[in-house]
mmCIF file of C-alpha atoms in Angstrom:
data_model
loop_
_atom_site.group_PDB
_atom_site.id
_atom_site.type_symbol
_atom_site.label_atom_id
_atom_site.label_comp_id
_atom_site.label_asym_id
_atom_site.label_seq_id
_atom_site.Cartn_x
_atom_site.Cartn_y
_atom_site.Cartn_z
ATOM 1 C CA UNK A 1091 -15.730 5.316 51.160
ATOM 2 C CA UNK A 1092 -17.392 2.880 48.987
ATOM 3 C CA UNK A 1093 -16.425 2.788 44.911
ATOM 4 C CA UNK A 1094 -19.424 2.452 42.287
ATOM 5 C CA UNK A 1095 -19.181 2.136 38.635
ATOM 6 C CA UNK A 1096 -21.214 4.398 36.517
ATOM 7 C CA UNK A 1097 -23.267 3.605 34.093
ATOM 8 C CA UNK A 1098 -25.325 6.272 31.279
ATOM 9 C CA UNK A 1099 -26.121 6.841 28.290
ATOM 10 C CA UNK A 1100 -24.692 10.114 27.773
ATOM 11 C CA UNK A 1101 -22.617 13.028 29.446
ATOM 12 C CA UNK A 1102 -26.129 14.591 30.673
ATOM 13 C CA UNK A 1103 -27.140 11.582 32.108
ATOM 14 C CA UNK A 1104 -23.972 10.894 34.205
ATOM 15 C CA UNK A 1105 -23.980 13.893 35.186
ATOM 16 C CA UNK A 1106 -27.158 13.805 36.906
ATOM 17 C CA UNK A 1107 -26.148 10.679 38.663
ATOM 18 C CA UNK A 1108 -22.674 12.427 39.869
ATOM 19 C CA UNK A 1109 -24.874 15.165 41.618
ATOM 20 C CA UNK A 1110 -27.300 12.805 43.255
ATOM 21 C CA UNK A 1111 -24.565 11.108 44.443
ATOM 22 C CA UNK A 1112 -22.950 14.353 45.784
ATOM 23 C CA UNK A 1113 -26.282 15.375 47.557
ATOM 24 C CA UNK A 1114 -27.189 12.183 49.201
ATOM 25 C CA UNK A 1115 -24.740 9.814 49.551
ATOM 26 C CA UNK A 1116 -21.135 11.697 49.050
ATOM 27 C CA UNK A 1117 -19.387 8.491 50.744
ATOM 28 C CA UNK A 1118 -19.915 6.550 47.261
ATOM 29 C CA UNK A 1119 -17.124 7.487 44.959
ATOM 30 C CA UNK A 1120 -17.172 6.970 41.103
ATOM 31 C CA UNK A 1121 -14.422 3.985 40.433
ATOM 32 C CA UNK A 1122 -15.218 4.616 36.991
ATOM 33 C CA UNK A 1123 -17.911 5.411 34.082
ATOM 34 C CA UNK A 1124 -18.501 2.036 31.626
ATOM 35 C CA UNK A 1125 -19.511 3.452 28.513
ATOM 36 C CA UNK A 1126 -22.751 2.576 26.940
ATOM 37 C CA UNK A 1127 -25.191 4.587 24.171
ATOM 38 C CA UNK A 1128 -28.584 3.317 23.632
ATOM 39 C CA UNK A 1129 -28.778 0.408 22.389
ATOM 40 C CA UNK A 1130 -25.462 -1.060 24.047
ATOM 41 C CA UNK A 1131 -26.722 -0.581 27.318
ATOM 42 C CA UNK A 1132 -29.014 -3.986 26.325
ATOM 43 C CA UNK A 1133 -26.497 -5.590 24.787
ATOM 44 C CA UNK A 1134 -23.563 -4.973 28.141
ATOM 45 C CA UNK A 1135 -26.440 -5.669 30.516
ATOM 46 C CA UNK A 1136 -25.540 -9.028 31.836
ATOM 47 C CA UNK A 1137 -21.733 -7.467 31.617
ATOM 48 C CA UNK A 1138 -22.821 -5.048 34.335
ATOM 49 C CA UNK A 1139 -24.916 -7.369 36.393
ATOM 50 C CA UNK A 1140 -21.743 -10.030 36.477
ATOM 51 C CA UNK A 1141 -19.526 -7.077 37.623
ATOM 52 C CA UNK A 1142 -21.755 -6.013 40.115
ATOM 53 C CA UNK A 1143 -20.862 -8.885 42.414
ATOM 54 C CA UNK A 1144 -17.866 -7.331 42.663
ATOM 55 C CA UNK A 1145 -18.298 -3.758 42.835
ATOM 56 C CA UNK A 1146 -22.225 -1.981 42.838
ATOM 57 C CA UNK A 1147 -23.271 -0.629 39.306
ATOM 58 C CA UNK A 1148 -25.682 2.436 39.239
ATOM 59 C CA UNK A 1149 -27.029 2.574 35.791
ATOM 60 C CA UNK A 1150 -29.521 5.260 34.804
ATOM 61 C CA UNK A 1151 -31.808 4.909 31.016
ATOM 62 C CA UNK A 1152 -34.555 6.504 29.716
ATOM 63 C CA UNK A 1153 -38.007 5.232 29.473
ATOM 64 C CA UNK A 1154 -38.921 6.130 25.955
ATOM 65 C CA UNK A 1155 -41.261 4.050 24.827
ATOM 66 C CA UNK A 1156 -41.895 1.759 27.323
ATOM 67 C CA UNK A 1157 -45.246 1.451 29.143
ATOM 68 C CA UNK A 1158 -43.418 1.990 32.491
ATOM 69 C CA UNK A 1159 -40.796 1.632 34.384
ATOM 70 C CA UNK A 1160 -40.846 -2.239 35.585
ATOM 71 C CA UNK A 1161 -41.939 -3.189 31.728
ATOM 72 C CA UNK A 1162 -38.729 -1.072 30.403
ATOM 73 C CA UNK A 1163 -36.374 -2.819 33.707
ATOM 74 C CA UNK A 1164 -37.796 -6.250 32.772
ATOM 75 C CA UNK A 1165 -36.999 -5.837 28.803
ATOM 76 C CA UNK A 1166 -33.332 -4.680 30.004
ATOM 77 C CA UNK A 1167 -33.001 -7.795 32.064
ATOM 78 C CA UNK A 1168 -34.373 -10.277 30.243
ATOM 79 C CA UNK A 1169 -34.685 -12.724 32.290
ATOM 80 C CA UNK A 1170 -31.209 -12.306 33.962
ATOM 81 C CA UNK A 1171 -31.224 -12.742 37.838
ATOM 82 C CA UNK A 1172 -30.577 -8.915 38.763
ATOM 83 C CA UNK A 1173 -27.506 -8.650 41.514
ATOM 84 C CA UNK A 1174 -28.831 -6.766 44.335
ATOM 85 C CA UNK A 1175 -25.781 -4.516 43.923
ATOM 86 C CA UNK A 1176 -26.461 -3.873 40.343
ATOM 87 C CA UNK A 1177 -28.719 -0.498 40.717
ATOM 88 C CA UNK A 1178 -31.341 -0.324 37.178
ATOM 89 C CA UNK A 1179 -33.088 3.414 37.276
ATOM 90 C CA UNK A 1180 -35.796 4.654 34.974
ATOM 91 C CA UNK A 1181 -36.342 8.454 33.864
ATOM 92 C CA UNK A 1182 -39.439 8.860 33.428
ATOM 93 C CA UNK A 1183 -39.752 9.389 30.197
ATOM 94 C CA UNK A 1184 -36.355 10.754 30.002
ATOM 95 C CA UNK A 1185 -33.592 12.052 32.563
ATOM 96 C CA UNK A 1186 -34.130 15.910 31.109
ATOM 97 C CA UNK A 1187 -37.950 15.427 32.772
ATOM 98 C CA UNK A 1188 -36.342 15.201 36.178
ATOM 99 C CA UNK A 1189 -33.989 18.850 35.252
ATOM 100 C CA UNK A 1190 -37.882 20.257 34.412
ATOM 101 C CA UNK A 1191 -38.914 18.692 37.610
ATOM 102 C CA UNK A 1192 -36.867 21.636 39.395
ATOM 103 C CA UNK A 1193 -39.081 24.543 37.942
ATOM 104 C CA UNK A 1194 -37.699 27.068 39.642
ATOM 105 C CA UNK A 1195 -34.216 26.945 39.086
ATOM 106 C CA UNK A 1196 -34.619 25.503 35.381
ATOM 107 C CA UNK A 1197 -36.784 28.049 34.385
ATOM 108 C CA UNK A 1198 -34.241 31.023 35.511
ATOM 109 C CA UNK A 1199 -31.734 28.794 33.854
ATOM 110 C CA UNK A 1200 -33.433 28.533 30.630
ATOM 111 C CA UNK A 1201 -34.754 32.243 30.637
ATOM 112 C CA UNK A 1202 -38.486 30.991 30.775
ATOM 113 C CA UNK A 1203 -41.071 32.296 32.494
ATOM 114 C CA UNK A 1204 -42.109 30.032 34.592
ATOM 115 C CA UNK A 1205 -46.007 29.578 34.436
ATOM 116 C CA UNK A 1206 -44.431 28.351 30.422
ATOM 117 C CA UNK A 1207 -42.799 25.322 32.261
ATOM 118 C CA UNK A 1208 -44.403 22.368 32.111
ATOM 119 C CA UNK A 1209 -45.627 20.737 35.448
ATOM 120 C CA UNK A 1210 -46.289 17.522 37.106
ATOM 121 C CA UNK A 1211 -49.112 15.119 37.814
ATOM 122 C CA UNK A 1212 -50.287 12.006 38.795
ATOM 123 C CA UNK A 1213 -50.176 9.494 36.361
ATOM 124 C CA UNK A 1214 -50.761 6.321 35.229
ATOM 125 C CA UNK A 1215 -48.131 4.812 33.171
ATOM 126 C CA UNK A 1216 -49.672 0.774 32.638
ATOM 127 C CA UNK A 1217 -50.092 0.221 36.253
ATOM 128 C CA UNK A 1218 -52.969 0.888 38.672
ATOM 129 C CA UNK A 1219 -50.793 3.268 40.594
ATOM 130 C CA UNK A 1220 -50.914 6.688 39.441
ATOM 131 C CA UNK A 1221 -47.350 8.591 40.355
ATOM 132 C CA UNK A 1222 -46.369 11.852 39.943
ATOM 133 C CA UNK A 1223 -44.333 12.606 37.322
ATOM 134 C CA UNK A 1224 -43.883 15.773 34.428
ATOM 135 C CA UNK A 1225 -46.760 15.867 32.402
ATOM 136 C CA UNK A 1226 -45.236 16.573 28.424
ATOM 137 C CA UNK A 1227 -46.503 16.915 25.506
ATOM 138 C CA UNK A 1228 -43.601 15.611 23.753
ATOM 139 C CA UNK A 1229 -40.442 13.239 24.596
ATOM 140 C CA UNK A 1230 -38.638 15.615 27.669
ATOM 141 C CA UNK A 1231 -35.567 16.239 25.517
ATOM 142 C CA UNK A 1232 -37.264 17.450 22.284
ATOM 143 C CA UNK A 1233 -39.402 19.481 24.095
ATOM 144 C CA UNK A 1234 -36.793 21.765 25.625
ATOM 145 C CA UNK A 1235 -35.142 21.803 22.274
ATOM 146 C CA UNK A 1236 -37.742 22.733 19.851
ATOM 147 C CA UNK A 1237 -39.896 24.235 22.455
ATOM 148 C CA UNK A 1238 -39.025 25.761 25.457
ATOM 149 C CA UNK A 1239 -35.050 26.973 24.896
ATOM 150 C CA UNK A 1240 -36.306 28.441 21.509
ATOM 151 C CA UNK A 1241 -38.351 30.477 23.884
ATOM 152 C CA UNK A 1242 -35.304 31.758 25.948
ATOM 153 C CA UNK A 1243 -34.857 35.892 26.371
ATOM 154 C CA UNK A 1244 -31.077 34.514 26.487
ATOM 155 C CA UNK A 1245 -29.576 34.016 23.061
ATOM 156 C CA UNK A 1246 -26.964 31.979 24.081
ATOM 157 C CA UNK A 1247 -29.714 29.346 25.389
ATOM 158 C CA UNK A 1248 -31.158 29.970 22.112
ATOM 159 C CA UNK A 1249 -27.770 29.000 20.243
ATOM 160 C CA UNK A 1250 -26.673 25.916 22.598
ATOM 161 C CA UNK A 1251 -29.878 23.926 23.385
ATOM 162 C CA UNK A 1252 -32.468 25.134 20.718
ATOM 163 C CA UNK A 1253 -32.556 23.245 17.490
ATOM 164 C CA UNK A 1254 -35.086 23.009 14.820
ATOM 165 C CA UNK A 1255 -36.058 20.401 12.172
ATOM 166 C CA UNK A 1256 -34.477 17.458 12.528
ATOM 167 C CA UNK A 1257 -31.655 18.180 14.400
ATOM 168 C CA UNK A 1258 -32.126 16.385 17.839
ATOM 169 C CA UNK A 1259 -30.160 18.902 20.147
ATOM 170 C CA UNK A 1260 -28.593 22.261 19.737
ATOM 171 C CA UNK A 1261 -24.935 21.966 19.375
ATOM 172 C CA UNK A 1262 -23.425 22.739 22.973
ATOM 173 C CA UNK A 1263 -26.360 20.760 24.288
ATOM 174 C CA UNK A 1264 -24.345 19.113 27.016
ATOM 175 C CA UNK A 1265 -21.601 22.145 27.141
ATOM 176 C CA UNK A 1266 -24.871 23.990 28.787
ATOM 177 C CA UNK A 1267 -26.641 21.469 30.620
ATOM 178 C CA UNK A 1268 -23.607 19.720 32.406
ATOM 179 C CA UNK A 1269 -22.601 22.814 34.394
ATOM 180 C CA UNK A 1270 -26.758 23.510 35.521
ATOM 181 C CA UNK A 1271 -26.724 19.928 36.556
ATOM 182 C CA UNK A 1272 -23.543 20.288 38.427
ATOM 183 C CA UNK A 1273 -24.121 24.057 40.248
ATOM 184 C CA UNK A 1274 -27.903 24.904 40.063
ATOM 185 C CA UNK A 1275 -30.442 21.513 39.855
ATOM 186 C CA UNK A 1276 -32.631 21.703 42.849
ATOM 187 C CA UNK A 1277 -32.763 18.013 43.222
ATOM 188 C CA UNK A 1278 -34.870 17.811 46.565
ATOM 189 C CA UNK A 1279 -37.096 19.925 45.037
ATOM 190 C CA UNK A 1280 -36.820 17.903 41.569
ATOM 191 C CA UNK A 1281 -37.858 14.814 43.488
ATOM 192 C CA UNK A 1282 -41.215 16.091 44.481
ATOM 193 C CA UNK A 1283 -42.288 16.414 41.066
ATOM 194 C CA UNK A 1284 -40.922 13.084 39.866
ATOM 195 C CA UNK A 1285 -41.480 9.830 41.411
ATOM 196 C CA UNK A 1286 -38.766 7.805 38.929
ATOM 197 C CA UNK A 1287 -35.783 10.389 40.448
ATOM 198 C CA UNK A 1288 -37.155 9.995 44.109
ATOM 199 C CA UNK A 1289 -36.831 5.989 43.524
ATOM 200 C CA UNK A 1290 -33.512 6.494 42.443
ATOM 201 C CA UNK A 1291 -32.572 8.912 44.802
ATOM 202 C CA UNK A 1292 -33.584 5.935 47.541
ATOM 203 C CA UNK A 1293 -32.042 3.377 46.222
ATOM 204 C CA UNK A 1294 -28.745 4.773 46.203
ATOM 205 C CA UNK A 1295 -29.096 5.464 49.663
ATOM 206 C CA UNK A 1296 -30.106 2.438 50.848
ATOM 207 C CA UNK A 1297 -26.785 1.082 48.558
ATOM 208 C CA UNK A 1298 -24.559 3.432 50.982
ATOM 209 C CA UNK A 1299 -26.214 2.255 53.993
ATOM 210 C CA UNK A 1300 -25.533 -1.157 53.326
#
């Protein structure tokens, strides 16, 4: 057994690395989760790369803004020499794309039909190399929020994911989506549809084979 730290910006997002972990490379066990929202995750960057040396960090962000994913691992950096044990992932553009990646199960999750779901396609993302990834009309997370959970036949979807206005998430937003992550998410058949989780997904395992 080999211990990681964990690194994410919220319980959603650890959550989906937990259950990569489980699928792919059960031998790594979780030492411990380093909290870090947002904006800290810049700020404890070279925190996590010094530690690192000692014990491998997996650390999983969103894209947001950012062009792509190299333009939004380089602004994280900033210049720091990255520790080859210190493992920087991407969502693209945000870790709920890759739970939308897995259309099938999401979708009977959600109580969506699925030809509502959004899909995936190649893309360019200000590289040359088009990858596949969900195509979205709006930023993953508000989309299932003020979109597609409002859509739900099941009212309790409805009550703990959909929001309106300005109200980011509905108020058991992680209360719902934790236990999906942790029993249903497809994520082989997430990966297809998203070329940011199938990086991921490889780099840990190359980490466990070292």
């Amino acid at each position: 057994m080999r211990e990681i730290y964990l690194v994410g910006e919220d319980e959603v997002t650890k959550a989906i690395i937990r259950k990569i972990m489980a699928v792919y490379t059960p031998e790594l066990t979780v030492k411990g989760e380093l909290p870090a929202r947002g904006s800290e995750i810049k700020n404890k960057i070279a925190n996590f790369n010094r530690l690192a040396v000692h014990t491998p960090v997996v650390l999983l962000t969103d894209l947001d803004t950012e062009d792509c994913a190299p333009v939004a691992k380089s602004n994280l950096l900033e210049g720091i020499e990255q520790n080859e044990d210190f493992i920087v992932n991407v969502a693209v553009d945000e870790a709920e794309a890759w739970l939308l990646a897995d259309q099938d199960c999401f979708s009977n999750f959600l109580g969506v039909d699925k030809e509502r779901m959004p899909t995936s396609a190649l893309q360019k993302q200000g590289g040359s190399v088009k990858r596949r990834e969900m195509q979205l009309p709006l930023k993953a997370s508000y989309y299932l929020t003020h979109n597609l959970a409002l859509q739900s036949s099941k009212d309790e979807i409805k009550a703990q994911i959909g929001s309106q206005g300005r109200r980011c998430k509905g108020k058991e937003y992680n209360t719902a989506l934790v236990p999906f992550i942790e029993n249903e998410w497809d994520v082989e058949k997430a990966r297809v549809n998203s070329d940011s989780l199938d990086r991921m997904i490889r780099r840990l395992i190359r980490l466990n084979e070292k």
